[in-house]
Tab-separated table of C-alpha atoms in Angstrom:
chain	number	residue	atom	x	y	z
A	94	MET	CA	64.405	-52.748	73.634
A	95	SER	CA	66.474	-52.633	70.678
A	96	VAL	CA	69.555	-49.929	69.316
A	97	ASP	CA	67.182	-49.638	65.872
A	98	HIS	CA	63.512	-49.405	68.436
A	99	LEU	CA	65.746	-47.044	70.297
A	100	ASN	CA	66.730	-44.931	67.344
A	101	GLU	CA	62.973	-44.719	65.943
A	102	LEU	CA	61.738	-43.720	69.299
A	103	LEU	CA	64.427	-41.178	69.453
A	104	LEU	CA	63.092	-40.079	65.795
A	105	ILE	CA	59.120	-39.659	67.044
A	106	CYS	CA	60.659	-38.003	70.147
A	107	SER	CA	62.386	-35.335	68.729
A	108	LEU	CA	59.280	-34.447	65.724
A	109	VAL	CA	56.499	-34.542	68.493
A	110	LEU	CA	58.859	-32.105	70.065
A	111	LEU	CA	59.318	-30.305	67.022
A	112	ILE	CA	56.099	-29.862	66.181
A	113	ALA	CA	54.844	-29.232	69.323
A	114	VAL	CA	57.788	-26.224	69.799
A	115	ALA	CA	56.219	-24.652	66.251
A	116	ALA	CA	52.653	-25.245	68.205
A	117	VAL	CA	53.441	-22.618	70.704
A	118	ARG	CA	54.202	-20.366	67.777
A	119	VAL	CA	50.314	-21.021	66.468
A	120	SER	CA	48.943	-20.284	69.894
A	121	SER	CA	50.522	-17.134	70.424
A	122	ARG	CA	49.615	-15.391	67.165
A	123	SER	CA	45.722	-17.514	67.792
A	124	GLY	CA	45.115	-17.175	71.225
A	125	LEU	CA	44.626	-20.933	71.292
A	126	PRO	CA	46.251	-22.682	74.082
A	127	SER	CA	48.997	-24.866	73.704
A	128	LEU	CA	47.889	-27.339	76.205
A	129	LEU	CA	44.966	-27.780	73.918
A	130	ILE	CA	47.774	-28.493	70.394
A	131	TYR	CA	49.885	-30.981	72.558
A	132	LEU	CA	46.463	-32.931	73.574
A	133	GLY	CA	45.646	-32.856	69.841
A	134	ILE	CA	48.647	-34.672	69.202
A	135	GLY	CA	48.446	-36.767	71.498
A	136	VAL	CA	45.222	-37.978	70.505
A	137	ALA	CA	46.257	-38.139	66.996
A	138	MET	CA	49.255	-40.491	67.670
A	139	GLY	CA	46.568	-42.429	69.432
A	140	GLN	CA	44.866	-45.770	68.508
A	141	ASP	CA	41.765	-43.879	67.248
A	142	GLY	CA	44.113	-41.632	65.256
A	143	PRO	CA	46.010	-41.902	62.047
A	144	GLY	CA	49.248	-42.924	64.482
A	145	GLY	CA	47.289	-46.035	65.557
A	146	VAL	CA	49.579	-46.367	69.230
A	147	VAL	CA	47.869	-48.510	71.802
A	148	PHE	CA	48.157	-47.052	75.122
A	149	ASP	CA	46.043	-47.431	78.572
A	150	ASN	CA	48.633	-47.519	80.662
A	151	ALA	CA	47.075	-45.517	83.895
A	152	GLN	CA	49.691	-45.711	86.353
A	153	LEU	CA	52.842	-44.901	84.394
A	154	THR	CA	50.679	-41.780	82.807
A	155	GLN	CA	50.416	-40.829	86.913
A	156	LEU	CA	53.656	-41.298	87.689
A	157	LEU	CA	55.137	-39.380	84.851
A	158	GLY	CA	52.069	-36.564	85.325
A	159	TYR	CA	53.627	-36.159	88.767
A	160	ALA	CA	57.045	-36.169	87.803
A	161	ALA	CA	55.983	-33.534	85.392
A	162	LEU	CA	54.269	-31.662	87.657
A	163	VAL	CA	57.017	-30.974	89.912
A	164	VAL	CA	59.075	-29.835	87.107
A	165	ILE	CA	56.386	-27.353	86.344
A	166	LEU	CA	55.941	-26.466	89.798
A	167	ALA	CA	59.822	-26.302	90.212
A	168	GLU	CA	59.361	-23.901	87.048
A	169	GLY	CA	57.052	-21.542	88.115
A	170	GLY	CA	57.800	-20.870	91.566
A	171	LEU	CA	61.747	-19.880	90.186
A	172	GLY	CA	60.185	-17.114	87.712
A	173	THR	CA	58.033	-16.000	91.055
A	174	LYS	CA	58.582	-12.384	92.077
A	175	TRP	CA	58.536	-12.980	95.612
A	176	LYS	CA	57.417	-8.483	96.232
A	177	GLU	CA	54.418	-9.921	94.126
A	178	ILE	CA	52.945	-12.824	95.438
A	179	ARG	CA	54.200	-11.543	99.325
A	180	PRO	CA	50.832	-9.650	99.927
A	181	ALA	CA	49.015	-12.408	98.274
A	182	LEU	CA	49.554	-15.513	100.240
A	183	PRO	CA	46.796	-14.709	102.698
A	184	ARG	CA	44.200	-14.559	99.904
A	185	ALA	CA	45.520	-17.319	98.150
A	186	ALA	CA	45.915	-19.784	101.092
A	187	SER	CA	42.128	-19.004	101.733
A	188	LEU	CA	41.430	-19.649	98.040
A	189	SER	CA	43.367	-23.091	98.187
A	190	THR	CA	41.998	-24.222	101.510
A	191	VAL	CA	38.760	-22.860	101.802
A	192	GLY	CA	37.828	-22.071	98.115
A	193	VAL	CA	38.582	-25.423	97.323
A	194	ALA	CA	36.139	-27.036	99.773
A	195	LEU	CA	33.269	-25.123	98.252
A	196	SER	CA	33.358	-25.454	94.886
A	197	VAL	CA	34.629	-29.577	95.482
A	198	GLY	CA	31.234	-29.576	97.788
A	199	ILE	CA	29.204	-27.479	95.513
A	200	THR	CA	30.297	-29.129	92.077
A	201	ALA	CA	29.953	-32.627	94.101
A	202	ALA	CA	26.702	-31.315	94.411
A	203	GLY	CA	26.133	-30.520	90.938
A	204	ALA	CA	27.083	-33.649	89.234
A	205	HIS	CA	25.243	-35.847	91.837
A	206	TYR	CA	21.359	-34.007	90.930
A	207	LEU	CA	22.525	-33.129	87.499
A	208	ALA	CA	24.767	-35.332	85.894
A	209	GLY	CA	23.280	-37.973	87.949
A	210	LEU	CA	26.387	-39.872	88.930
A	211	ASP	CA	26.932	-41.472	92.224
A	212	TRP	CA	28.130	-39.965	95.574
A	213	ARG	CA	31.830	-40.891	94.941
A	214	GLN	CA	32.196	-40.032	91.231
A	215	ALA	CA	31.056	-36.898	92.582
A	216	LEU	CA	33.135	-36.337	94.727
A	217	LEU	CA	36.162	-37.618	92.884
A	218	ILE	CA	34.732	-35.214	89.800
A	219	GLY	CA	34.337	-32.123	92.388
A	220	ALA	CA	37.850	-32.415	93.778
A	221	VAL	CA	39.928	-33.262	90.743
A	222	VAL	CA	38.669	-30.181	88.725
A	223	SER	CA	38.974	-27.925	92.231
A	224	SER	CA	43.052	-27.314	91.476
A	225	THR	CA	43.560	-24.701	89.120
A	226	ASP	CA	46.777	-26.280	86.572
A	227	ALA	CA	50.065	-24.308	87.555
A	228	ALA	CA	51.145	-24.611	83.468
A	229	ALA	CA	48.355	-23.285	82.489
A	230	VAL	CA	48.144	-20.444	84.778
A	231	PHE	CA	52.115	-19.516	84.357
A	232	SER	CA	51.503	-19.889	80.470
A	233	VAL	CA	48.898	-17.689	79.870
A	234	LEU	CA	50.218	-14.841	82.910
A	235	ARG	CA	53.106	-14.554	80.737
A	236	SER	CA	50.819	-12.937	77.886
A	237	VAL	CA	48.153	-10.989	79.775
A	238	PRO	CA	48.887	-8.125	81.128
A	239	LEU	CA	47.207	-8.231	84.979
A	240	PRO	CA	47.904	-6.111	87.723
A	241	ALA	CA	50.690	-7.280	89.761
A	242	ARG	CA	48.696	-8.170	93.183
A	243	LEU	CA	46.458	-10.143	90.874
A	244	THR	CA	48.770	-12.249	89.064
A	245	GLY	CA	50.341	-12.957	92.525
A	246	ILE	CA	46.554	-14.473	93.940
A	247	LEU	CA	46.420	-16.473	90.840
A	248	GLU	CA	50.251	-17.703	90.676
A	249	ALA	CA	50.746	-18.483	94.494
A	250	GLU	CA	46.817	-20.429	94.201
A	251	SER	CA	47.839	-22.366	91.562
A	252	GLY	CA	51.409	-22.996	93.374
A	253	PHE	CA	49.012	-23.864	96.409
A	254	ASN	CA	46.015	-26.003	95.714
A	255	ASP	CA	47.061	-29.213	94.546
A	256	ALA	CA	48.136	-30.146	98.042
A	257	PRO	CA	45.002	-30.284	99.473
A	258	VAL	CA	43.793	-31.547	96.311
A	259	VAL	CA	45.731	-34.700	96.224
A	260	ILE	CA	44.741	-35.518	99.670
A	261	LEU	CA	41.256	-35.027	99.288
A	262	VAL	CA	41.631	-37.012	95.700
A	263	VAL	CA	43.809	-39.939	97.113
A	264	ALA	CA	41.087	-39.621	100.317
A	265	PHE	CA	38.086	-40.448	97.708
A	266	SER	CA	39.971	-43.170	96.168
A	267	THR	CA	40.304	-45.374	98.750
A	268	ALA	CA	37.954	-48.388	99.657
A	269	GLY	CA	35.250	-47.871	102.098
A	270	PRO	CA	33.230	-44.629	102.644
A	271	VAL	CA	35.190	-41.689	104.210
A	272	GLU	CA	34.392	-41.504	107.298
A	273	HIS	CA	35.205	-38.377	110.205
A	274	TRP	CA	35.775	-35.688	107.692
A	275	TYR	CA	37.254	-33.812	110.968
A	276	LEU	CA	39.900	-36.286	110.381
A	277	LEU	CA	40.309	-35.846	107.082
A	278	LEU	CA	40.722	-31.853	107.332
A	279	GLY	CA	43.563	-32.314	110.142
A	280	THR	CA	45.478	-34.668	107.747
A	281	ILE	CA	45.394	-31.923	105.207
A	282	ALA	CA	46.434	-28.983	107.398
A	283	LEU	CA	49.131	-31.486	108.997
A	284	GLU	CA	50.486	-32.316	105.347
A	285	LEU	CA	50.325	-28.685	104.358
A	286	ALA	CA	52.691	-27.981	107.707
A	287	ILE	CA	55.097	-30.723	107.267
A	288	GLY	CA	55.708	-29.504	103.398
A	289	ALA	CA	55.824	-26.262	104.568
A	290	ALA	CA	58.560	-26.557	106.458
A	291	ILE	CA	60.430	-28.232	104.409
A	292	GLY	CA	60.331	-26.235	101.007
A	293	LEU	CA	60.798	-23.498	103.390
A	294	ALA	CA	64.218	-25.351	105.430
A	295	ILE	CA	65.393	-26.626	101.940
A	296	GLY	CA	64.652	-23.374	99.837
A	297	TRP	CA	66.962	-22.050	102.561
A	298	LEU	CA	69.490	-24.351	102.690
A	299	GLY	CA	70.549	-24.658	98.691
A	300	ALA	CA	70.536	-21.031	98.598
A	301	TYR	CA	72.932	-20.378	101.111
A	302	ALA	CA	74.793	-23.179	99.747
A	303	MET	CA	74.725	-22.245	95.894
A	304	ARG	CA	76.029	-18.333	97.508
A	305	HIS	CA	78.900	-20.350	99.045
A	306	VAL	CA	79.968	-22.829	96.727
A	307	ALA	CA	81.932	-22.273	93.721
A	308	LEU	CA	81.522	-24.620	90.882
A	309	PRO	CA	83.881	-25.440	87.914
A	310	ALA	CA	81.139	-24.760	85.552
A	311	SER	CA	78.486	-22.426	84.724
A	312	GLY	CA	76.349	-24.379	83.481
A	313	LEU	CA	76.024	-26.755	86.323
A	314	TYR	CA	74.381	-24.359	88.598
A	315	PRO	CA	70.957	-24.649	87.099
A	316	ILE	CA	71.157	-28.239	87.620
A	317	ALA	CA	72.027	-27.891	91.119
A	318	VAL	CA	68.904	-25.903	91.742
A	319	MET	CA	67.130	-28.041	89.917
A	320	ALA	CA	67.831	-30.405	91.760
A	321	ILE	CA	67.631	-29.149	94.801
A	322	ALA	CA	64.139	-27.796	93.997
A	323	VAL	CA	62.849	-31.499	93.447
A	324	SER	CA	64.647	-33.015	96.886
A	325	ALA	CA	62.329	-30.928	98.275
A	326	TYR	CA	59.692	-32.295	96.833
A	327	ALA	CA	61.374	-36.151	97.215
A	328	LEU	CA	61.957	-35.223	101.088
A	329	GLY	CA	58.126	-33.544	101.486
A	330	ALA	CA	56.844	-35.965	100.292
A	331	LEU	CA	58.789	-38.808	101.601
A	332	ALA	CA	58.186	-37.396	105.421
A	333	HIS	CA	54.449	-37.811	104.801
A	334	GLY	CA	54.150	-34.098	103.615
A	335	SER	CA	53.003	-32.199	100.363
A	336	GLY	CA	55.844	-32.055	98.050
A	337	PHE	CA	54.096	-29.909	95.798
A	338	LEU	CA	54.184	-27.770	98.112
A	339	ALA	CA	57.705	-28.239	98.939
A	340	VAL	CA	59.065	-28.112	95.544
A	341	TYR	CA	57.180	-24.765	94.640
A	342	LEU	CA	57.877	-22.926	97.944
A	343	ALA	CA	61.835	-24.115	97.841
A	344	ALA	CA	61.679	-22.430	94.043
A	345	VAL	CA	60.411	-19.634	95.457
A	346	ILE	CA	63.015	-18.913	97.590
A	347	LEU	CA	65.661	-20.237	95.303
A	348	GLY	CA	64.570	-17.809	92.371
A	349	ASN	CA	64.812	-14.782	94.780
A	350	ALA	CA	68.426	-15.101	96.278
A	351	LYS	CA	69.695	-13.491	93.785
A	352	LEU	CA	72.345	-16.623	92.702
A	353	PRO	CA	75.233	-16.492	90.545
A	354	HIS	CA	74.082	-17.549	86.893
A	355	SER	CA	70.010	-17.024	88.006
A	356	PRO	CA	69.020	-15.819	83.966
A	357	ALA	CA	70.748	-19.013	82.817
A	358	THR	CA	69.286	-21.300	85.642
A	359	ARG	CA	65.941	-19.859	85.091
A	360	GLY	CA	66.254	-20.563	80.918
A	361	PHE	CA	67.309	-23.894	81.748
A	362	ALA	CA	64.018	-24.022	84.388
A	363	GLU	CA	61.675	-22.921	81.721
A	364	GLY	CA	63.142	-25.520	79.023
A	365	LEU	CA	62.303	-28.167	81.465
A	366	GLY	CA	59.363	-27.006	82.198
A	367	TRP	CA	57.876	-26.828	78.526
A	368	ILE	CA	59.325	-30.674	78.154
A	369	GLY	CA	57.685	-31.349	81.055
A	370	GLN	CA	53.760	-29.939	79.868
A	371	ILE	CA	54.561	-31.259	76.128
A	372	GLY	CA	55.297	-34.843	77.361
A	373	MET	CA	52.937	-34.857	79.850
A	374	PHE	CA	49.765	-33.293	77.447
A	375	VAL	CA	50.653	-35.817	74.971
A	376	LEU	CA	50.456	-38.292	77.542
A	377	LEU	CA	47.283	-37.879	78.498
A	378	GLY	CA	46.230	-37.565	75.103
A	379	LEU	CA	47.497	-40.931	74.111
A	380	LEU	CA	45.639	-42.364	76.823
A	381	VAL	CA	41.799	-41.079	76.194
A	382	THR	CA	40.168	-43.212	73.854
A	383	PRO	CA	38.222	-40.103	71.788
A	384	HIS	CA	34.974	-42.865	70.865
A	385	ASN	CA	34.647	-43.572	74.518
A	386	LEU	CA	33.860	-39.861	75.065
A	387	LEU	CA	30.939	-39.605	72.881
A	388	ASP	CA	28.305	-40.422	75.778
A	389	ASP	CA	30.311	-38.489	78.433
A	390	ILE	CA	30.210	-34.791	76.305
A	391	VAL	CA	26.526	-33.510	78.035
A	392	PRO	CA	27.645	-34.414	81.445
A	393	ALA	CA	31.160	-32.424	80.861
A	394	LEU	CA	29.029	-29.511	79.926
A	395	LEU	CA	26.705	-29.611	83.131
A	396	ILE	CA	29.202	-30.059	85.356
A	397	GLY	CA	31.901	-27.880	83.787
A	398	MET	CA	29.132	-25.176	83.950
A	399	ILE	CA	28.442	-25.791	86.938
A	400	LEU	CA	32.077	-25.149	88.176
A	401	THR	CA	32.894	-22.468	85.782
A	402	ILE	CA	29.709	-20.347	86.784
A	403	VAL	CA	28.492	-21.141	90.177
A	404	ALA	CA	31.445	-23.271	92.211
A	405	ARG	CA	34.458	-21.285	91.003
A	406	PRO	CA	32.558	-17.785	91.292
A	407	VAL	CA	31.328	-18.183	94.748
A	408	SER	CA	34.595	-19.920	96.326
A	409	VAL	CA	36.616	-16.944	95.487
A	410	PHE	CA	33.951	-14.497	96.503
A	411	ALA	CA	33.676	-16.524	99.672
A	412	ALA	CA	37.409	-16.866	100.507
A	413	LEU	CA	38.045	-13.706	99.992
A	414	LEU	CA	35.228	-11.733	101.779
A	415	PRO	CA	37.811	-11.040	104.927
A	416	TRP	CA	39.855	-8.785	102.644
A	417	ARG	CA	37.926	-5.891	100.714
A	418	MET	CA	38.656	-6.267	96.941
A	419	PRO	CA	36.904	-4.758	93.919
A	420	TRP	CA	34.034	-6.894	92.505
A	421	ARG	CA	36.065	-6.541	89.449
A	422	GLU	CA	38.755	-8.314	90.512
A	423	LYS	CA	37.050	-11.277	92.058
A	424	THR	CA	34.920	-11.646	89.059
A	425	LEU	CA	38.343	-11.815	86.904
A	426	LEU	CA	39.749	-14.341	89.937
A	427	SER	CA	36.640	-16.632	89.241
A	428	TRP	CA	36.891	-16.896	85.386
A	429	ALA	CA	40.887	-17.223	85.933
A	430	GLY	CA	40.346	-20.725	87.887
A	431	LEU	CA	41.799	-22.236	84.789
A	432	ARG	CA	42.220	-26.342	84.244
A	433	GLY	CA	44.785	-28.301	82.541
A	434	ALA	CA	46.558	-31.097	82.792
A	435	VAL	CA	46.847	-31.568	86.684
A	436	PRO	CA	43.181	-32.476	86.615
A	437	ILE	CA	43.115	-35.294	84.289
A	438	VAL	CA	46.410	-36.421	86.007
A	439	LEU	CA	44.376	-36.943	89.748
A	440	ALA	CA	41.545	-38.290	87.434
A	441	THR	CA	44.384	-41.562	87.139
A	442	ILE	CA	44.474	-42.308	90.891
A	443	PRO	CA	41.040	-43.802	90.733
A	444	MET	CA	41.821	-45.297	87.663
A	445	VAL	CA	44.912	-46.510	88.948
A	446	THR	CA	42.986	-47.463	92.602
A	447	ASP	CA	40.071	-49.056	90.463
A	448	VAL	CA	37.540	-47.520	91.785
A	449	PRO	CA	34.060	-48.421	90.219
A	450	GLY	CA	33.625	-45.725	87.412
A	451	SER	CA	36.509	-44.734	87.666
A	452	GLU	CA	37.426	-44.334	83.755
A	453	ARG	CA	33.756	-42.486	82.781
A	454	VAL	CA	35.025	-40.002	85.933
A	455	PHE	CA	38.700	-39.796	83.439
A	456	ASN	CA	36.213	-39.056	80.595
A	457	ILE	CA	34.559	-36.297	82.025
A	458	VAL	CA	37.268	-34.670	83.469
A	459	PHE	CA	39.432	-35.114	80.018
A	460	VAL	CA	36.115	-33.363	77.804
A	461	LEU	CA	35.835	-30.959	80.587
A	462	VAL	CA	39.409	-29.866	80.452
A	463	VAL	CA	39.625	-29.164	76.606
A	464	ILE	CA	36.181	-27.135	76.586
A	465	TYR	CA	36.157	-24.800	79.237
A	466	THR	CA	40.125	-24.311	78.718
A	467	PHE	CA	39.342	-23.678	74.854
A	468	ILE	CA	36.248	-21.359	76.425
A	469	GLN	CA	38.489	-19.744	79.080
A	470	GLY	CA	42.035	-18.945	78.206
A	471	PRO	CA	41.439	-16.725	74.989
A	472	THR	CA	38.546	-14.567	76.694
A	473	LEU	CA	40.836	-14.212	79.409
A	474	PRO	CA	42.458	-11.250	77.826
A	475	TRP	CA	39.308	-9.830	76.850
A	476	LEU	CA	37.573	-9.882	80.125
A	477	ALA	CA	40.999	-8.133	81.859
A	478	ARG	CA	40.323	-5.426	79.159
A	479	ARG	CA	36.346	-5.301	79.404
A	480	LEU	CA	36.594	-5.147	83.560
A	481	ARG	CA	39.232	-2.062	83.105
A	482	LEU	CA	42.072	-4.323	84.818
A	483	GLY	CA	44.795	-4.586	82.549
A	484	ASP	CA	47.995	-3.302	83.426
A	485	GLY	CA	49.369	-2.126	80.324
A	486	GLU	CA	52.462	-4.024	78.531
A	487	GLU	CA	54.326	-3.745	81.531
A	488	ALA	CA	52.973	-6.223	83.140
A	489	ALA	CA	53.406	-8.894	81.059
A	490	ASP	CA	56.580	-10.925	81.178
A	491	LEU	CA	59.020	-8.648	79.008
A	492	GLY	CA	61.892	-11.937	79.533
A	493	ILE	CA	64.287	-8.902	80.612
A	494	GLU	CA	67.250	-11.069	80.616
A	495	SER	CA	67.170	-11.982	76.759
A	496	ALA	CA	63.928	-10.616	75.104
A	497	PRO	CA	64.966	-7.514	73.955
A	498	LEU	CA	68.462	-9.155	72.872
A	499	GLU	CA	66.615	-11.853	70.687
A	500	ARG	CA	64.249	-8.793	69.036
A	501	LEU	CA	67.512	-7.389	68.305
A	502	ARG	CA	69.385	-9.847	66.987
A	503	GLY	CA	72.082	-9.259	69.763
A	504	HIS	CA	74.080	-11.577	72.241
A	505	LEU	CA	76.220	-10.684	75.466
A	506	LEU	CA	79.212	-11.773	76.064
A	507	SER	CA	81.186	-11.600	79.553
A	508	THR	CA	85.096	-12.196	79.730
A	509	THR	CA	87.500	-11.569	82.571
A	510	ILE	CA	91.173	-9.608	82.354
A	511	GLY	CA	93.157	-12.591	83.484
A	512	GLN	CA	96.528	-11.816	85.320
A	513	ALA	CA	98.425	-12.654	82.154
A	514	SER	CA	96.292	-10.523	79.825
A	515	ARG	CA	97.618	-7.935	78.081
A	516	MET	CA	93.934	-6.149	77.934
A	517	HIS	CA	95.716	-4.477	81.397
A	518	GLY	CA	96.148	-0.620	81.261
A	519	VAL	CA	94.279	-0.604	77.646
A	520	GLU	CA	91.439	2.168	77.378
A	521	VAL	CA	88.079	0.971	76.629
A	522	GLY	CA	88.176	2.882	73.494
A	523	GLU	CA	91.573	1.719	72.816
A	524	LEU	CA	89.517	-1.884	72.167
A	525	ARG	CA	88.444	-0.553	68.625
A	526	MET	CA	85.607	-2.986	69.080
A	527	PRO	CA	83.795	-3.304	65.298
A	528	ALA	CA	80.636	-1.381	65.199
A	529	GLY	CA	77.491	-2.618	66.369
A	530	ALA	CA	79.625	-4.147	69.199
A	531	ALA	CA	80.168	-2.443	72.706
A	532	VAL	CA	81.303	-2.695	76.189
A	533	THR	CA	78.089	-1.776	77.863
A	534	LEU	CA	79.329	-2.271	81.986
A	535	VAL	CA	82.156	-2.977	83.375
A	536	VAL	CA	82.289	-4.797	87.164
A	537	ARG	CA	85.366	-4.493	89.693
A	538	ASP	CA	85.607	-5.385	92.756
A	539	GLY	CA	82.306	-6.194	93.623
A	540	THR	CA	81.174	-2.921	92.211
A	541	SER	CA	79.200	-2.456	88.397
A	542	PHE	CA	79.608	0.908	86.300
A	543	VAL	CA	79.365	1.997	82.721
A	544	PRO	CA	82.389	2.729	81.403
A	545	ALA	CA	83.882	5.456	79.873
A	546	PRO	CA	85.907	5.626	75.975
A	547	THR	CA	88.695	6.799	78.419
A	548	THR	CA	88.464	4.097	81.251
A	549	VAL	CA	91.337	2.325	81.826
A	550	LEU	CA	91.320	-1.844	82.029
A	551	ARG	CA	92.720	-3.785	84.995
A	552	ARG	CA	93.202	-7.374	85.919
A	553	GLY	CA	89.911	-8.762	87.258
A	554	ASP	CA	87.818	-6.539	85.391
A	555	GLU	CA	84.459	-8.532	84.095
A	556	LEU	CA	83.602	-7.017	81.047
A	557	LEU	CA	79.728	-7.292	79.350
A	558	VAL	CA	79.675	-6.448	75.642
A	559	VAL	CA	76.387	-6.375	73.381
A	560	ALA	CA	77.186	-7.079	69.872
A	561	THR	CA	74.349	-7.982	67.252
A	562	ASP	CA	74.570	-10.699	65.527
A	563	PRO	CA	76.490	-9.999	62.454
A	564	VAL	CA	79.768	-8.272	64.460
A	565	ARG	CA	79.817	-11.177	67.351
A	566	ASP	CA	82.685	-13.799	65.928
A	567	ALA	CA	84.095	-10.281	65.373
A	568	ALA	CA	83.677	-8.821	68.330
A	569	GLU	CA	85.134	-11.812	70.139
A	570	ARG	CA	88.148	-12.483	67.714
A	571	ARG	CA	88.901	-8.940	68.977
A	572	LEU	CA	88.996	-9.277	72.201
A	573	GLN	CA	91.139	-12.223	71.951
A	574	ALA	CA	92.999	-10.405	69.520
A	575	VAL	CA	93.912	-7.398	72.570
A	576	SER	CA	94.233	-10.017	75.483
A	577	GLN	CA	97.341	-11.676	73.658
A	578	GLY	CA	99.305	-8.781	72.165
A	579	GLY	CA	97.827	-5.243	73.600
A	580	LYS	CA	96.009	-2.905	72.227
A	581	LEU	CA	98.266	-2.769	69.109
A	582	ALA	CA	97.618	-6.107	68.429
A	583	GLY	CA	95.990	-5.361	65.093
A	584	TRP	CA	98.942	-3.895	64.158
A	585	LEU	CA	101.495	-6.241	64.955
A	586	GLY	CA	99.576	-9.040	63.398
A	587	ILE	CA	97.997	-10.500	66.349
A	588	HIS	CA	94.436	-11.196	65.563
A	589	GLY	CA	93.112	-14.254	67.941
A	590	SER	CA	91.850	-16.519	65.566
A	591	ALA	CA	91.262	-14.229	63.196
A	592	GLY	CA	91.528	-10.533	64.181
A	593	ARG	CA	91.411	-7.406	62.441
A	594	ARG	CA	93.546	-5.909	59.663
A	595	PRO	CA	95.395	-3.073	60.841
A	596	GLY	CA	94.020	0.549	59.988
A	597	SER	CA	90.532	-1.566	60.337
A	598	HIS	CA	87.628	0.605	61.996
């Protein structure tokens, strides 16, 4: 690749990202799942679209899809609240094991007897589509105000069920018949145990290290946290365990450990998660050939109907039988089993191993995911309201660290009073901050408090200042001026870079 080719590639990638970011806004207003828009971008860039790009590398798609899924699971784990998923763990574990087994069996039987697929293809499709998609679930739960107990079950299930499904798909994709099903169950249990142990260990050790190691720059903390989470996946996979379960559990521990600069870490992880989703969906859209999908639309509709109306509800009600849950909650969980890019990525596994009929399996899964995501995603809020399970505005993800400031076009500034700063001994009211800016919190000796106008500032204090967008720069300049010249900085002609005029208010 030459530099000119690199320049063209960078231009194309940046334009795709900008279009995808704009698509998020469109999808949030229309209720259309953003993943469908990303898939559409990929299809439009492909050989049947105006882009005309010919791409058929299933192995590369699988590898990049795995990498994107690792990032998505890490981002989802960092944003998962432990107090919400802790009560849901037994239910989520049952859905991810018993529920997956029932869903695979019922869907495979329907694919064989109703859609006419042979048993290997039917089992592959049953396994591939039985995993709820972490990206789709996390995305929808950001905007659907569900009760915390249901949100916890869905989040934990989507984080757990990828592991057994991957094992099943790999087993069904190997040459020859699948023998000794009890050994397969033992393999699944062993890999889940190894992945859970490694994920918990890496998460705990990583959280301990991040709390006790002072890094020289705040921007290094998000990078370190993501590196720890990804290392959990790698170590889990290398130990022949479930890397997906390991990265999710490690990220959950890190996200709930009250690490330094945790809001910045979550923001960084969320950005990486969006890039992973966009790249994965666009790449999958590129891989598919639309004119080859026509013959598989009817089988996809039949199998999707079996999965959505029969397999998912039966698996949910059966897996949750030991717990007394209202039928309305089980009904919503049945409809909230969203599919997304994960099933499509898993459908590339038999393509890479040259399983006979694997291209048809991929096409059926692609059509199924697109159609039923289009149906389930927008109707989930409506169903929640009909079942009277909405939890009001409080259940939605409000983004406490940033969303209110964004709506007010505000900024949160942080500064520490150094040993040589002349801000020492100055009262908060004597800072004379511009209108629209205020010192909202002082952290002193590890204790935080809301200051009064007469509060005297000391060396080592950390100030948190909220400033609206028009006066942000003026507030920053005023803090610099007082730090250099004390409370009389304006009258002494010391203005920081460009301080306030003497006598201004």
